[in-house]
Coordinates of C-alpha atoms in Angstrom, one line a residue:
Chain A
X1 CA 71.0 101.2 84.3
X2 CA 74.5 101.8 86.5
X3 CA 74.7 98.3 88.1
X4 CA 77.2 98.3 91.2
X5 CA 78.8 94.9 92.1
X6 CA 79.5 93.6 95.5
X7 CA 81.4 90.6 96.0
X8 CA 81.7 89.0 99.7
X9 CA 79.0 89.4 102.3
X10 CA 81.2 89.9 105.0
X11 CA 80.8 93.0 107.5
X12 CA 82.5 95.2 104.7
X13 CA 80.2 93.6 102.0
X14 CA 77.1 93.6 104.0
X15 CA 77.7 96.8 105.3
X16 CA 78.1 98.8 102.0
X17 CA 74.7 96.7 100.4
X18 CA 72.2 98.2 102.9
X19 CA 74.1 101.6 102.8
X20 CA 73.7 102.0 99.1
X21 CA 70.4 100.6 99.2
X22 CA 69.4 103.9 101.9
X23 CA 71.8 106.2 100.3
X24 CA 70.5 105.6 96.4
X25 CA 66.7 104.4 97.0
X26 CA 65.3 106.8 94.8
X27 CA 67.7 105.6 92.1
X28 CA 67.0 101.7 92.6
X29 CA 63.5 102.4 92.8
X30 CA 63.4 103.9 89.8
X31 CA 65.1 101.1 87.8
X32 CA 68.8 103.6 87.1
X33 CA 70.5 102.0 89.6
X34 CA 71.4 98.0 90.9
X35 CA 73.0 97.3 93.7
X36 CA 73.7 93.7 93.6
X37 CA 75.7 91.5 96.5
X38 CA 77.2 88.5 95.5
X39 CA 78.2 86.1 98.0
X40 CA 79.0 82.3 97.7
X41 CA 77.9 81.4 101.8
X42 CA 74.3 82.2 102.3
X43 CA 75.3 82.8 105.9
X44 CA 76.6 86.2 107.3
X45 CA 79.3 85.6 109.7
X46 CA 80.4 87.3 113.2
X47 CA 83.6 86.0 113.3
X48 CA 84.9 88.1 116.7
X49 CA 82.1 85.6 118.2
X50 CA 84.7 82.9 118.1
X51 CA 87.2 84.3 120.6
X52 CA 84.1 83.2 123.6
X53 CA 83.5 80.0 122.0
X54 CA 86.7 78.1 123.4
X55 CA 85.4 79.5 127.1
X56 CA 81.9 78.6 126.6
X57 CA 80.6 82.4 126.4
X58 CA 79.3 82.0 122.7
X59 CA 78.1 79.3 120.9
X60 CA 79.3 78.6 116.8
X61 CA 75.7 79.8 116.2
X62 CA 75.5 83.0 117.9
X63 CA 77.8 84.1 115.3
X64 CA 75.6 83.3 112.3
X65 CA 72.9 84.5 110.8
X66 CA 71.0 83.9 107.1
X67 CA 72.6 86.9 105.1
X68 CA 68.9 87.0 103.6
X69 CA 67.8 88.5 107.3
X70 CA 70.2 91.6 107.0
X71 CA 70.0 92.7 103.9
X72 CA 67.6 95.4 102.5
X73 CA 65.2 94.1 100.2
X74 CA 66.5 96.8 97.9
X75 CA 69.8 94.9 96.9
X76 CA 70.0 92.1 94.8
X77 CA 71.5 89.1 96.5
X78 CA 73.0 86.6 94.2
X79 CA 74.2 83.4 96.1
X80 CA 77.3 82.5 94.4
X81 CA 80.7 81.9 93.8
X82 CA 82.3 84.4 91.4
X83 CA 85.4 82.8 89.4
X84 CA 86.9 85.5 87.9
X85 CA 87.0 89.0 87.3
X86 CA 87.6 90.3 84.0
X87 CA 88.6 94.2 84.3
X88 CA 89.2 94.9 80.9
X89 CA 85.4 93.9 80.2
X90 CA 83.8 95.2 83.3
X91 CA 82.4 91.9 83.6
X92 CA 81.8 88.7 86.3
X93 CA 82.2 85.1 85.6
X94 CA 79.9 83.3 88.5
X95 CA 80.0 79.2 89.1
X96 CA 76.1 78.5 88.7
X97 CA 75.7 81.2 85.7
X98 CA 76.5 80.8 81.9
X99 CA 75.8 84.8 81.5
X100 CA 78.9 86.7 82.8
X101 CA 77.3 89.8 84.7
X102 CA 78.4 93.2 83.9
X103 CA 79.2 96.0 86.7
X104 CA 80.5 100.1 86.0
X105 CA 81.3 99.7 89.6
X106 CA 82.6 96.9 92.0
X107 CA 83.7 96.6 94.9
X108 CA 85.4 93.6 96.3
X109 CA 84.9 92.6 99.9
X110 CA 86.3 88.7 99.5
X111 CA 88.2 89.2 103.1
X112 CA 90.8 86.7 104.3
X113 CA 91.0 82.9 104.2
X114 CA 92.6 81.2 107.3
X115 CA 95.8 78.8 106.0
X116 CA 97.5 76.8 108.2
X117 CA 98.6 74.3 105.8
X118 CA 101.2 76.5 104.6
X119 CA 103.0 76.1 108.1
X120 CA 104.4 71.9 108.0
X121 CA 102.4 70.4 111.2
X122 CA 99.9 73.2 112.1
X123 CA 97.3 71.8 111.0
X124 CA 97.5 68.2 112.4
X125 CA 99.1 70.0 115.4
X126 CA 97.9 73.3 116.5
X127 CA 94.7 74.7 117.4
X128 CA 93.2 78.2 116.7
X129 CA 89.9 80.1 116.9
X130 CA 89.4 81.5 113.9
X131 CA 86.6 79.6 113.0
X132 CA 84.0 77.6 113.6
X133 CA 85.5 74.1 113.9
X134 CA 89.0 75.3 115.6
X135 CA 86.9 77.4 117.6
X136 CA 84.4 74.4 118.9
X137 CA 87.7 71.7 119.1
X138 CA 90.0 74.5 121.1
X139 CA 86.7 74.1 123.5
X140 CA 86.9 70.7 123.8
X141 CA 90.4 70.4 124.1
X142 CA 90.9 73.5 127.1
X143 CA 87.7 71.7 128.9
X144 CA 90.3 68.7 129.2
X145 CA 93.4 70.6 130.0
X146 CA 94.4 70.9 133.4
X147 CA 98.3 70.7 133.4
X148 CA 101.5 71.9 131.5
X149 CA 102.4 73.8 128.8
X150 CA 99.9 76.2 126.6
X151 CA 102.0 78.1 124.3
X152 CA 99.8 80.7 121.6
X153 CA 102.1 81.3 119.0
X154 CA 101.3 84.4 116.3
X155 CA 102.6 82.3 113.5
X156 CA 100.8 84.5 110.4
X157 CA 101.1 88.3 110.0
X158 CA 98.8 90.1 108.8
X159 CA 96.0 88.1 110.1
X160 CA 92.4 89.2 111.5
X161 CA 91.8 91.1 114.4
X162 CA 94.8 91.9 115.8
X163 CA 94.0 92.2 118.8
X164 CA 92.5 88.4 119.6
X165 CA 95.5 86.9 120.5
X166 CA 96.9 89.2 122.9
X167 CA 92.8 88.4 124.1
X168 CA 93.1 85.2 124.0
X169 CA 96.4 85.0 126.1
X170 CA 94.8 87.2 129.2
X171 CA 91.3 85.2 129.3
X172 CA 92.6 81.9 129.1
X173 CA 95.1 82.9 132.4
X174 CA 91.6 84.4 133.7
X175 CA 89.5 81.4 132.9
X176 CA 92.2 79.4 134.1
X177 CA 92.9 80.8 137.6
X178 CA 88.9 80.9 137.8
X179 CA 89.3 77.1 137.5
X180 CA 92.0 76.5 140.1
X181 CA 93.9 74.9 137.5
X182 CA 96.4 78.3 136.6
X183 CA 99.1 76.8 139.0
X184 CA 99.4 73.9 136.7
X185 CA 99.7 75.2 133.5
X186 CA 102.6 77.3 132.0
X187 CA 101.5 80.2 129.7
X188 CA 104.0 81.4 126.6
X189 CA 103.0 83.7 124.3
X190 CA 104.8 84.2 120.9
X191 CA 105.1 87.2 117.8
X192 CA 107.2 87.3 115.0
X193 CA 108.7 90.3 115.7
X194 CA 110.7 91.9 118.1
X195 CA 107.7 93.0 120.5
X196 CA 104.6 91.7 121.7
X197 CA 102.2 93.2 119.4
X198 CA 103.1 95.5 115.7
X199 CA 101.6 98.3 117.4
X200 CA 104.2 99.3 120.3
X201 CA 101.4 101.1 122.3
X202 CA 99.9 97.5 122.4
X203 CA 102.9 95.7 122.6
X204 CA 103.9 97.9 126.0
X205 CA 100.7 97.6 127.6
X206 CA 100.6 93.5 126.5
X207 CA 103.9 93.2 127.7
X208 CA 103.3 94.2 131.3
X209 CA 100.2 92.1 132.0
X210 CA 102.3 89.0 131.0
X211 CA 104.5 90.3 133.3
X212 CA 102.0 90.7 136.4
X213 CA 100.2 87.2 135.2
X214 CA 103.0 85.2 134.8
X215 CA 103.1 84.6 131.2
X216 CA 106.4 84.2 129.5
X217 CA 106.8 86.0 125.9
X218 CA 108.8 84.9 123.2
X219 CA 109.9 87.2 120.5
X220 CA 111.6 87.0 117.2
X221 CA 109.4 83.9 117.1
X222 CA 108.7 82.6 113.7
X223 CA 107.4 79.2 113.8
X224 CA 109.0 77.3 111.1
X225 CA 107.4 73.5 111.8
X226 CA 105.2 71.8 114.5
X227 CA 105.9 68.2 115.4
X228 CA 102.9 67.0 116.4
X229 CA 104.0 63.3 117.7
X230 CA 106.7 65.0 120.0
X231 CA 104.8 68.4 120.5
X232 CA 107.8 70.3 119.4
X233 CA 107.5 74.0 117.5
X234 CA 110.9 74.9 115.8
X235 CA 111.4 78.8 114.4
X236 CA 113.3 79.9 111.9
X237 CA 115.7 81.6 114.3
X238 CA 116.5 78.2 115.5
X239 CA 114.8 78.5 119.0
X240 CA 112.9 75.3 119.6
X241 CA 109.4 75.3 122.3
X242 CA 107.8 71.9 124.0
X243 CA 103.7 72.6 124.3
X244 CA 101.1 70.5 125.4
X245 CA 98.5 72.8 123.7
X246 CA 99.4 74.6 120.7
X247 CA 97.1 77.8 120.2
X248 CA 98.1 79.3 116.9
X249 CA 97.0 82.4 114.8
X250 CA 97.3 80.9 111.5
X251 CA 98.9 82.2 108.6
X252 CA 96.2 83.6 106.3
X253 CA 96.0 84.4 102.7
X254 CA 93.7 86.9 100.6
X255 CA 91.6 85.9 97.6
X256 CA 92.5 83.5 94.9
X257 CA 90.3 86.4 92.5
X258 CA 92.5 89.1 94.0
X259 CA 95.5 87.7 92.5
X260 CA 93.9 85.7 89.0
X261 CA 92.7 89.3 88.3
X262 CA 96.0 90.9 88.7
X263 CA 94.6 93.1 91.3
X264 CA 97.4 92.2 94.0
X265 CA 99.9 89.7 95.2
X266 CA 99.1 87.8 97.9
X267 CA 95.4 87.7 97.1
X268 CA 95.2 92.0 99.2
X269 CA 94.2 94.5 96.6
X270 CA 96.5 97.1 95.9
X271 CA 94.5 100.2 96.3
X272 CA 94.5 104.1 97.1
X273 CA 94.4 103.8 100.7
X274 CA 92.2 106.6 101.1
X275 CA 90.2 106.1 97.6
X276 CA 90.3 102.6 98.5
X277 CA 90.1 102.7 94.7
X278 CA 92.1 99.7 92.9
X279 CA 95.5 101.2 91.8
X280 CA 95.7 98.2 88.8
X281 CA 92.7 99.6 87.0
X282 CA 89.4 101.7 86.8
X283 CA 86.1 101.3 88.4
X284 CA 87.2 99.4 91.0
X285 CA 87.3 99.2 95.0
X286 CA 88.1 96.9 97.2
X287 CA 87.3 97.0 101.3
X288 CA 87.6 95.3 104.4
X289 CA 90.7 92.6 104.9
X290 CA 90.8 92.2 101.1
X291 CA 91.8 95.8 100.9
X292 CA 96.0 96.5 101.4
X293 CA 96.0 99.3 103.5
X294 CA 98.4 100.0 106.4
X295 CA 96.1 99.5 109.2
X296 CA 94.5 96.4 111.0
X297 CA 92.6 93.7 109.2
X298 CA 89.6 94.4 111.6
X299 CA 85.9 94.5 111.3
X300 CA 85.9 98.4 112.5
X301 CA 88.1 99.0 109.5
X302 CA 85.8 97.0 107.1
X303 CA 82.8 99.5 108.8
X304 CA 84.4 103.0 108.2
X305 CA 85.5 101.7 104.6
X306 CA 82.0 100.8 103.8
X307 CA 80.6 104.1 104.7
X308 CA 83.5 105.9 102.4
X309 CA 83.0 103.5 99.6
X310 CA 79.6 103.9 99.6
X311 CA 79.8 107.5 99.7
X312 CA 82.0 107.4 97.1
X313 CA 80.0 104.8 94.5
X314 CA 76.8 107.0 95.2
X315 CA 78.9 110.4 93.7
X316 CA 80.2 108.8 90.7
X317 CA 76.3 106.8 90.0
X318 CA 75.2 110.4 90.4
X319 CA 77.5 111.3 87.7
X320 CA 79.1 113.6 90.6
X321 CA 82.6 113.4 91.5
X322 CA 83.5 111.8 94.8
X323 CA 85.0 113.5 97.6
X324 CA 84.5 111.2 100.9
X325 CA 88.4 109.2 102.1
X326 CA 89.2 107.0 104.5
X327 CA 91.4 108.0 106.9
X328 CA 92.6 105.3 108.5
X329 CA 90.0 105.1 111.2
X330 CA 90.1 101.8 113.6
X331 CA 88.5 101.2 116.4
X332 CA 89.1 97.6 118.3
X333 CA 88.0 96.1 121.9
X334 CA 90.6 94.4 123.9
X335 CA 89.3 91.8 125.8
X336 CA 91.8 92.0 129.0
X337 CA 90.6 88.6 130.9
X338 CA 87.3 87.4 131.6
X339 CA 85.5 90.6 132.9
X340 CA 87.5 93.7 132.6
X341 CA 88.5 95.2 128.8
X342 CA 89.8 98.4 127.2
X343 CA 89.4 99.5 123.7
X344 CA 91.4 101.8 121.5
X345 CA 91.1 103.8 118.3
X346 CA 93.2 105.6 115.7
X347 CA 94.3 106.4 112.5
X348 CA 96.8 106.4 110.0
X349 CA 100.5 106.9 111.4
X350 CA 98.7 107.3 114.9
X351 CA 99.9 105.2 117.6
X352 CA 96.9 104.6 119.7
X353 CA 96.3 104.9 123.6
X354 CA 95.4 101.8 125.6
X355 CA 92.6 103.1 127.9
X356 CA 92.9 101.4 131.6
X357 CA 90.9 98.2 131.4
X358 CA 87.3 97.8 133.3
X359 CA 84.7 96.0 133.7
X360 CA 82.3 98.7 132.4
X361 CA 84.3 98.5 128.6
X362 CA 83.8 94.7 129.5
X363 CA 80.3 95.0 129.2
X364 CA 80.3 97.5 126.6
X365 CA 82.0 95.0 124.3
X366 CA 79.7 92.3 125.2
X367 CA 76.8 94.7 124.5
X368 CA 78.2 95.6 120.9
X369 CA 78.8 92.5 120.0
X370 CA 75.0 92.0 120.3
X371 CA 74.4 95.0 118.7
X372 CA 76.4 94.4 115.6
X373 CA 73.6 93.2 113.8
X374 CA 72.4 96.6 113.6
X375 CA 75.7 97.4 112.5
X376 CA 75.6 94.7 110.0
X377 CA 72.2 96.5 108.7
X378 CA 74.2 99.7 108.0
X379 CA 72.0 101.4 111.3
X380 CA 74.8 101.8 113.3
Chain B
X1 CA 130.0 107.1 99.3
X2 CA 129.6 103.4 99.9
X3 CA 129.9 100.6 97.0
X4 CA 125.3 99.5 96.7
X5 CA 125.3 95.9 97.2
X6 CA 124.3 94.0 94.0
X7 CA 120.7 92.0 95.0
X8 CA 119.5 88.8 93.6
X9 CA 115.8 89.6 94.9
X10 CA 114.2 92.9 95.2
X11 CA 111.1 92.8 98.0
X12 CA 108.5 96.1 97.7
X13 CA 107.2 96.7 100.5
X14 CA 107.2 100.2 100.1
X15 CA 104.1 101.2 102.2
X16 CA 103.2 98.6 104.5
X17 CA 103.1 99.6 108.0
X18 CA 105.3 97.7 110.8
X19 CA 105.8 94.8 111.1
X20 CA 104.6 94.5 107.4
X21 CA 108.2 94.6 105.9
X22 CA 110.0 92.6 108.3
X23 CA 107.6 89.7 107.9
X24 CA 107.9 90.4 103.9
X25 CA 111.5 89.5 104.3
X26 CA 111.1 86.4 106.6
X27 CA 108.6 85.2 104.1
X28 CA 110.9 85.3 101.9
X29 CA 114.1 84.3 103.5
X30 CA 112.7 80.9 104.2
X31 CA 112.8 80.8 100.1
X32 CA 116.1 81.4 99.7
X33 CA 119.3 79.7 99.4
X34 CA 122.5 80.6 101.4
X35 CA 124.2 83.3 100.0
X36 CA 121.6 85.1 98.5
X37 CA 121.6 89.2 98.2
X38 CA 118.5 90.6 99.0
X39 CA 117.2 94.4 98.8
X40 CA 114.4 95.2 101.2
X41 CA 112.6 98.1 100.1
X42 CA 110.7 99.9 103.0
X43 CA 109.4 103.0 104.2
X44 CA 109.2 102.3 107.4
X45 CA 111.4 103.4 109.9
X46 CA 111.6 101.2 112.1
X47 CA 112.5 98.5 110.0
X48 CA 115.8 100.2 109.9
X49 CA 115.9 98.9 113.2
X50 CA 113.8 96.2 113.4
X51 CA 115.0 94.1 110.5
X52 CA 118.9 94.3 111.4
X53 CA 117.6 93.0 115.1
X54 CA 116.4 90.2 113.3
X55 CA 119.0 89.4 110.9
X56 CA 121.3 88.7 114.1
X57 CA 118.9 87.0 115.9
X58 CA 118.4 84.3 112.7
X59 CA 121.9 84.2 111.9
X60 CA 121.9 86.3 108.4
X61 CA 123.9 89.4 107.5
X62 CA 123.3 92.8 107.1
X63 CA 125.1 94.6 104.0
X64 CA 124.2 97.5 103.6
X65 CA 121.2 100.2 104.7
X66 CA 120.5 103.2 102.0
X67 CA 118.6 106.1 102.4
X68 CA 116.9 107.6 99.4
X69 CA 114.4 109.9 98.5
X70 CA 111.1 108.3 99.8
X71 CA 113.0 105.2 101.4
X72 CA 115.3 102.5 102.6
X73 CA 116.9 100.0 101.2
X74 CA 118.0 97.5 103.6
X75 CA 120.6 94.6 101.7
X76 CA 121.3 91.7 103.5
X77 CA 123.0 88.3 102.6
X78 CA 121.2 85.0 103.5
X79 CA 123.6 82.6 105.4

């Protein structure tokens, strides 16, 4: 039997399951091959959902469903928290089981973990919506807001879609000036670095809209501490910023695993980046954010990963040798206000083109997002 | 031929794609007591230009930049 372990039932992790389960069916069905998914939250997760939720477009439920529902009956799903990873022995250690399991492949898909706690005073005094509770309170809070100062701040890098908080920053001027209110509320949008966005393409095009909307930009903008009582953010540069809604991009963090299993610092797996095969040891991928690879931590990069991963695991259960690579391959929406969007793609060393926006590419994005389900099966 | 700054801490981020490196080094500034060498290894080009932009803009110093075979070596002091 050549069992194949998944861990994290993310896009990437949900995605590679049901491909494997098309691409080796004869193989599982005959008993040589196991594809089994592990995954500690019995929920999948949509987590670009969460950008609507602060403007009442999407619910904290429209972005879940019971991973159960997606997954092809083919794959073993083990709901569980795996607590270490022991590459020398080819072997799991899960919470709920005494028996370690054993893999001859694995593929870690453990993604990113939000961490605003390592900035002093996000947490008590910053909002974000990269989740389902920030999402939900940053909903509440903008219902309430009517005057003064809304500063989003990009305090982590790398963090999840890129692209959300240049997003963010254009619909909430939108859904503001919708609202009458625009005229009393002051927009600043902040990056750590000496643009608006890592990618210059992005950072050009951003940079002009804030311009024709209004919205000041702060760069070089490395928040260093919030003050909550006084509503104060200070930067390491020494530049100091009143708010009276804090919208932050947290700083995030990889896998606890990652790291314990001297995969890679930081909790990112070091890997090939177009193998996507671990470059600590053998037998051994790793996909989506989890995966250190010079392009965006985005849910189109988890996708194309999946696809050369499982491409890849299939050969080598075959006994063949693999010849599929990623190429870099990302493809993101940009939400550009409340009804018009663009969308870009590239890959590796490619700087990409930003489209004009429109309401057509609006509605396209709204329309994937429904679709990604399918996606989520492995049909699209 | 220039005299290589001597570095306390080496950071490897050989690799990572802008603004990967510059935000290696700030991570690590924040560490770092005042007068502190630090090597910033990167193969990136624009953090030739990017990370001396910000060593001014945060009040730290810039040593040194290296070329070498695959790479640069940006040194800098922490102030």
């Amino acid at each position: 039997m050549h069992r194949i372990a998944i861990v994290g039932g993310g896009t990437g992790g949900t995605v590679l399951a049901n491909r494997l389960a098309s691409e080796l069916r004869t193989e599982i069905e005959d008993g040589e091959v196991e594809v089994r998914l592990i995954t500690a939250d019995p929920n999948h997760v949509y987590k670009p959902t969460f950008l609507y939720v602060p403007f009442g477009k999407k619910t904290v439920d429209d972005a879940t469903r019971p991973i159960e529902e997606l997954i092809d009956s083919r794959v073993t799903l083990t709901i569980d928290e795996v607590t270490d990873v022991n590459t020398d022995r080819n072997r799991l250690s899960l919470a709920d089981r005494t028996t370690s399991l054993r893999y001859d492949q694995l593929v870690l898909a453990t993604g990113a973990t939000l961490e605003p706690e390592a900035v002093p005073g996000l947490a008590e005094g910053g909002h974000h919506f990269y989740g389902p509770d920030g999402a939900e309170a940053l909903r509440d809070e903008l219902a309430e807001f009517t005057e003064g100062h809304l500063v989003l701040s990009v305090v982590g890098v790398p963090h999840m879609c890129p692209a959300a908080p240049v997003e963010f920053t254009l619909m909430v001027d939108d859904w503001l000036r919708e609202r009458g209110r625009r005229a009393d509320v002051d927009i600043t949008y902040t990056y750590p670095i000496n643009r608006a966005h890592g990618l210059e393409s992005i950072a050009d095009w951003a940079t002009d809209r804030f311009e024709e909307r209004g919205i000041d930009v702060e760069t070089f903008f490395n928040v260093d501490e919030i003050d909550p009582e006084s509503e104060v953010v200070e930067t390491v540069e020494g530049t100091e910023l009143e708010y009276d809604l804090f919208v932050a991009i947290p700083p995030h963090r990889g896998s606890d695993l990652v790291a314990d299993a001297g995969l890679g610092d930081d909790g990112w797996v070091d890997v090939d980046r177009h193998t996507l095969e671990a470059t600590a040891t053998e037998d051994v991928y790793a996909i989506g954010d989890a995966a250190d690879v010079p392009t965006s931590k985005a849910g189109s990069v988890a996708h194309y990963e999946a696809g050369v991963v499982a491409d890849r695991i299939a050969s080598r259960a075959r006994g063949q040798t693999p010849t599929a690579t990623y190429d870099g391959k990302t493809v993101c929406f940009l939400e550009a206000g409340m009804d018009e969007a663009t969308f870009i793609e590239f890959e590796y060393g490619e700087e990409p083109y930003v489209r004009e926006p429109s309401k057509p590419l609006h509605w396209a994005k709204l329309g994937y997002n429904e679709s990604y389900w399918l996606t989520a099966r492995g049909l699209l | 031929m220039t005299d290589t700054p001597t570095s306390d801490v080496t950071i490897d981020s050989k690799d990572a794609s802008c603004p990967g490196p510059l935000m290696d080094l700030i991570g690590k500034v924040k560490t770092l007591d005042s007068g502190t060498v630090v090597e910033l290894q990167t193969t990136e080009r624009n953090s030739t230009t990017d990370v001396p932009e910000w060593l001014e803009e945060a009040g730290h110093e810039l040593l040194e930049i290296e070329e070498r075979d695959e790479y640069w070596s940006i040194y800098l002091e922490v102030n």
